PDB file of C-alpha atoms in Angstrom:
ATOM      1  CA  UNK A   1      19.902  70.013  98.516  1.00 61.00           C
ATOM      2  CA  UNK A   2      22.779  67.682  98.169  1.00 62.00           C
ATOM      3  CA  UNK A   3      26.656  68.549  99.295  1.00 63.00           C
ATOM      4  CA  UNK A   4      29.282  66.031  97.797  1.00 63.00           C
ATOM      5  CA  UNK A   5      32.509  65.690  99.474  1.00 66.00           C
ATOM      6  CA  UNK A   6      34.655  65.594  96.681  1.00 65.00           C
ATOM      7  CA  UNK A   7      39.070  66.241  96.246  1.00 66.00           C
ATOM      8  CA  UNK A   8      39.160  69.595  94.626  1.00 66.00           C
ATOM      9  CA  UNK A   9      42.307  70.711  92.594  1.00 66.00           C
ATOM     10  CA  UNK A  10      42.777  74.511  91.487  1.00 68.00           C
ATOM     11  CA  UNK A  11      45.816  75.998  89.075  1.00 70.00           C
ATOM     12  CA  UNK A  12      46.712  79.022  88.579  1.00 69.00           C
ATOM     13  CA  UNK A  13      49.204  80.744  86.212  1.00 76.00           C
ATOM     14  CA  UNK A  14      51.391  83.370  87.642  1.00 75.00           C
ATOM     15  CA  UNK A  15      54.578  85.679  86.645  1.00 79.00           C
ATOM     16  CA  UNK A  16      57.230  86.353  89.322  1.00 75.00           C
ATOM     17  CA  UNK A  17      60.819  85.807  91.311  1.00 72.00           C
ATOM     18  CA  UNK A  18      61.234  83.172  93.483  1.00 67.00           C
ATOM     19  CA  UNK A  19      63.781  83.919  96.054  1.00 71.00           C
ATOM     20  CA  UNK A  20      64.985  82.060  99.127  1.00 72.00           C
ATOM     21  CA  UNK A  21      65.630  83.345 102.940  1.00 76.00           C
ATOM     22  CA  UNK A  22      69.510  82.704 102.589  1.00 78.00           C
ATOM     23  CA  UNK A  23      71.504  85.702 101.378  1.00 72.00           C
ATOM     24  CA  UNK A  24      74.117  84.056  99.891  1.00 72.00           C
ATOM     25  CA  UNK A  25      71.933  81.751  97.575  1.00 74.00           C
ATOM     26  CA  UNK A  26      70.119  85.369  96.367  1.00 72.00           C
ATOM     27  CA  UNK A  27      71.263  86.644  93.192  1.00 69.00           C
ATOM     28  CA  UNK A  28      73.482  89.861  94.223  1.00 67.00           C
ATOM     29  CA  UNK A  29      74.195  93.033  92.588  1.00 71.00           C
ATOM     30  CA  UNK A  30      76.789  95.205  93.503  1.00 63.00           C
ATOM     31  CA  UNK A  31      78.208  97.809  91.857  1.00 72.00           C
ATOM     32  CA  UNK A  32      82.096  98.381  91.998  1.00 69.00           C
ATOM     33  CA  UNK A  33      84.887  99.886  90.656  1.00 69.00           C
ATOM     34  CA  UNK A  34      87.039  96.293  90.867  1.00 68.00           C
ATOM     35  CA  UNK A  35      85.437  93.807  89.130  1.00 70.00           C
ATOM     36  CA  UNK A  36      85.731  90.094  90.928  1.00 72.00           C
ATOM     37  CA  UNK A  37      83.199  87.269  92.430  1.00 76.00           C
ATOM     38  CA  UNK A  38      81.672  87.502  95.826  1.00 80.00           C
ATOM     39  CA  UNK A  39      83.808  84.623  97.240  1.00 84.00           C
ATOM     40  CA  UNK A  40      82.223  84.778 101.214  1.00 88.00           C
ATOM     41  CA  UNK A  41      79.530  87.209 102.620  1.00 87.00           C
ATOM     42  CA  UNK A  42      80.333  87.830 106.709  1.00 90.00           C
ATOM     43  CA  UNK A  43      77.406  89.658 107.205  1.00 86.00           C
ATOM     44  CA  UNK A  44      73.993  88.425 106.687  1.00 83.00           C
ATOM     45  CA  UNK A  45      70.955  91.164 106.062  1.00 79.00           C
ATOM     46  CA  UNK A  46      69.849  92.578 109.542  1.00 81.00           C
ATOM     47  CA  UNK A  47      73.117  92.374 111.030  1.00 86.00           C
ATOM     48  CA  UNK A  48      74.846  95.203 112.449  1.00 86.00           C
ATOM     49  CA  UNK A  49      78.141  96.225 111.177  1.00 87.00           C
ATOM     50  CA  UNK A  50      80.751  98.948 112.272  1.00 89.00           C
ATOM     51  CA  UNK A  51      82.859 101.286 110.669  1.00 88.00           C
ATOM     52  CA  UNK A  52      85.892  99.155 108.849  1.00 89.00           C
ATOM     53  CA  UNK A  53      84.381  95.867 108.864  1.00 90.00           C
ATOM     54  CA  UNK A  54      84.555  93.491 106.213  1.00 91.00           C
ATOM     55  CA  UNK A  55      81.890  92.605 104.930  1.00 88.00           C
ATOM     56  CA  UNK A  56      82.112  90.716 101.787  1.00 85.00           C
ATOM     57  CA  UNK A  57      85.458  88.876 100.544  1.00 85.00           C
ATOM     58  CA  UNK A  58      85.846  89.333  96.907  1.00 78.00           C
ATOM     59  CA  UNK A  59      87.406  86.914  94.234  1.00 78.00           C
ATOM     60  CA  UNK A  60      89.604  87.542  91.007  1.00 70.00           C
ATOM     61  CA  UNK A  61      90.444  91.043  91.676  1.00 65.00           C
ATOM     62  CA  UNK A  62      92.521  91.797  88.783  1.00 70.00           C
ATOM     63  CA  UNK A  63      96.282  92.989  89.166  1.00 71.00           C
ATOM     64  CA  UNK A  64      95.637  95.922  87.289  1.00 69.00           C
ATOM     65  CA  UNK A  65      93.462  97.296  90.082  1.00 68.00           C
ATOM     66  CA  UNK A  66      96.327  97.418  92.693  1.00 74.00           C
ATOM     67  CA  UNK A  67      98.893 100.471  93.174  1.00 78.00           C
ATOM     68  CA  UNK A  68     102.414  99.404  93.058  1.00 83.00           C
ATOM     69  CA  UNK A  69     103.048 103.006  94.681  1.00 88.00           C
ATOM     70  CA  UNK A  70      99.966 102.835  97.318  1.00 86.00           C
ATOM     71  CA  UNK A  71     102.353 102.554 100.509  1.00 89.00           C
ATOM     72  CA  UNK A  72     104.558 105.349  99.095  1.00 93.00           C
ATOM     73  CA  UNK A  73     101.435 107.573  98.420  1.00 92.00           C
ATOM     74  CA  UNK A  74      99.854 107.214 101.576  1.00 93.00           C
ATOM     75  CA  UNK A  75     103.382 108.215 103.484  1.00 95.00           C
ATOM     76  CA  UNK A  76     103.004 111.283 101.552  1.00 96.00           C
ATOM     77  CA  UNK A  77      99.231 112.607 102.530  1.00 96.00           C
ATOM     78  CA  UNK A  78     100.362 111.407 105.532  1.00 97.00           C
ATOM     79  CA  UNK A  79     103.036 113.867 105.847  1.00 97.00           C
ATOM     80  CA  UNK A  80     100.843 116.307 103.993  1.00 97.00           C
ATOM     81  CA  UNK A  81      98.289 116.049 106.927  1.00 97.00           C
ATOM     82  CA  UNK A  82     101.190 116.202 109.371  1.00 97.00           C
ATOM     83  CA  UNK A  83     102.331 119.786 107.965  1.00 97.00           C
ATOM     84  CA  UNK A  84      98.977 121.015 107.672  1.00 97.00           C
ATOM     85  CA  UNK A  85      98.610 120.154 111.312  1.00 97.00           C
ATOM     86  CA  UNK A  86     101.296 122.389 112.389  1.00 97.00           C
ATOM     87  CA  UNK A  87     100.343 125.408 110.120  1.00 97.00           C
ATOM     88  CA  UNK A  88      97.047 125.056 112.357  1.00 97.00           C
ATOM     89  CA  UNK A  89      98.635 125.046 115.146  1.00 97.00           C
ATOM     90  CA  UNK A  90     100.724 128.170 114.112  1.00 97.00           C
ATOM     91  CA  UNK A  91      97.596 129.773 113.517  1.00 97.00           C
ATOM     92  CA  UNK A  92      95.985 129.326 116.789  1.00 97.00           C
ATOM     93  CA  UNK A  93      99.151 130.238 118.434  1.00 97.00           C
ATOM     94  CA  UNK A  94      99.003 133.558 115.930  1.00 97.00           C
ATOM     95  CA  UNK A  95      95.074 134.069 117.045  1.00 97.00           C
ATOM     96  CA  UNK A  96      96.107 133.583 120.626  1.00 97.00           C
ATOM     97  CA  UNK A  97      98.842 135.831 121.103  1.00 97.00           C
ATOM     98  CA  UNK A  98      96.688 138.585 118.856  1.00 98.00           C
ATOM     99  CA  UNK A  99      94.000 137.894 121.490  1.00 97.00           C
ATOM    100  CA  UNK A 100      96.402 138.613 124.612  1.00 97.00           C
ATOM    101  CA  UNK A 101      97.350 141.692 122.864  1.00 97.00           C
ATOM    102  CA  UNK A 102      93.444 143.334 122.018  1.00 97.00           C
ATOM    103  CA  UNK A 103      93.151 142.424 125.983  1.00 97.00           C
ATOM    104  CA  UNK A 104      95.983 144.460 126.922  1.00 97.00           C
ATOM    105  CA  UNK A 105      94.983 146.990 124.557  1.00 97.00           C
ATOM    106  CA  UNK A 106      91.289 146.767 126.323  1.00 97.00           C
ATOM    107  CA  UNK A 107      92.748 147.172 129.957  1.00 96.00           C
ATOM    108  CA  UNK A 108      95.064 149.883 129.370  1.00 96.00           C
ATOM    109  CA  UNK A 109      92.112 151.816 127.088  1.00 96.00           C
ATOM    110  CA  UNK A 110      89.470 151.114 130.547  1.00 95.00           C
ATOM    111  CA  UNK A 111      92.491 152.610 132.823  1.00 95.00           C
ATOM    112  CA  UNK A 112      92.844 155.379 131.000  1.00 94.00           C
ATOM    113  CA  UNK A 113      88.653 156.438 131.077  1.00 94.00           C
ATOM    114  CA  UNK A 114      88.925 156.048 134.657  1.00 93.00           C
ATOM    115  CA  UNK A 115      91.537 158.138 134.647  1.00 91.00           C
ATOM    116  CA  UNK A 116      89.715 160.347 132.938  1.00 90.00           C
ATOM    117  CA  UNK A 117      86.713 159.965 135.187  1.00 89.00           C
ATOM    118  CA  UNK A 118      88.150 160.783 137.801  1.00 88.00           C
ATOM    119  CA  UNK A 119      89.907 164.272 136.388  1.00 80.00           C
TER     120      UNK A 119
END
């Protein structure tokens, strides 16, 4: 029995992705409404974000996409939310004065069985 040491080379043929471990040289898909480039990620995967962060800076956002009446739009479901606000707190002031009232109505109704009781 006779063991040769001997350089051994082995290929194989294979179908697949390559990908790297930096986001940003990943191939990204996101969908959008605006169409642009990704111009700078701030976030890389595993990171935490909160609420209103940016995360993602985008380029060549066409003109169409912005609202030459945005501000004026957003003053108005401001003031929208503002009124609707108030009719709430109408309401509650409505529920609590109705509530006041059933209590008296209670009180006076429990005097008048004692009253009664004691006939």
């Amino acid at each position: 029995f006779v063991v040769l040491f001997l350089p051994w080379t082995q290929n194989i043929r294979a179908r697949g992705s390559v990908t790297t471990l930096l986001q940003e040289q990943r191939p990204q898909e996101l969908n959008s409404i605006i169409a642009g480039r990704i111009v700078n990620w701030y976030y890389k995967e595993g990171d935490f974000v909160k609420k209103g962060d940016t995360i993602l800076q985008l380029g060549e956002v066409k003109v169409d996409y912005f609202d030459p009446r945005l501000l004026e739009r957003t003053k108005q479901q401001i003031d929208a939310k503002k009124i609707a606000i108030e009719g709430y707190r109408s309401k509650a002031q409505t529920a609590a004065i109705q509530v006041q009232a059933l209590q008296e109505q209670r009180d006076a109704k429990l005097k008048e069985l004692a009253i009664k009781l004691q006939q």
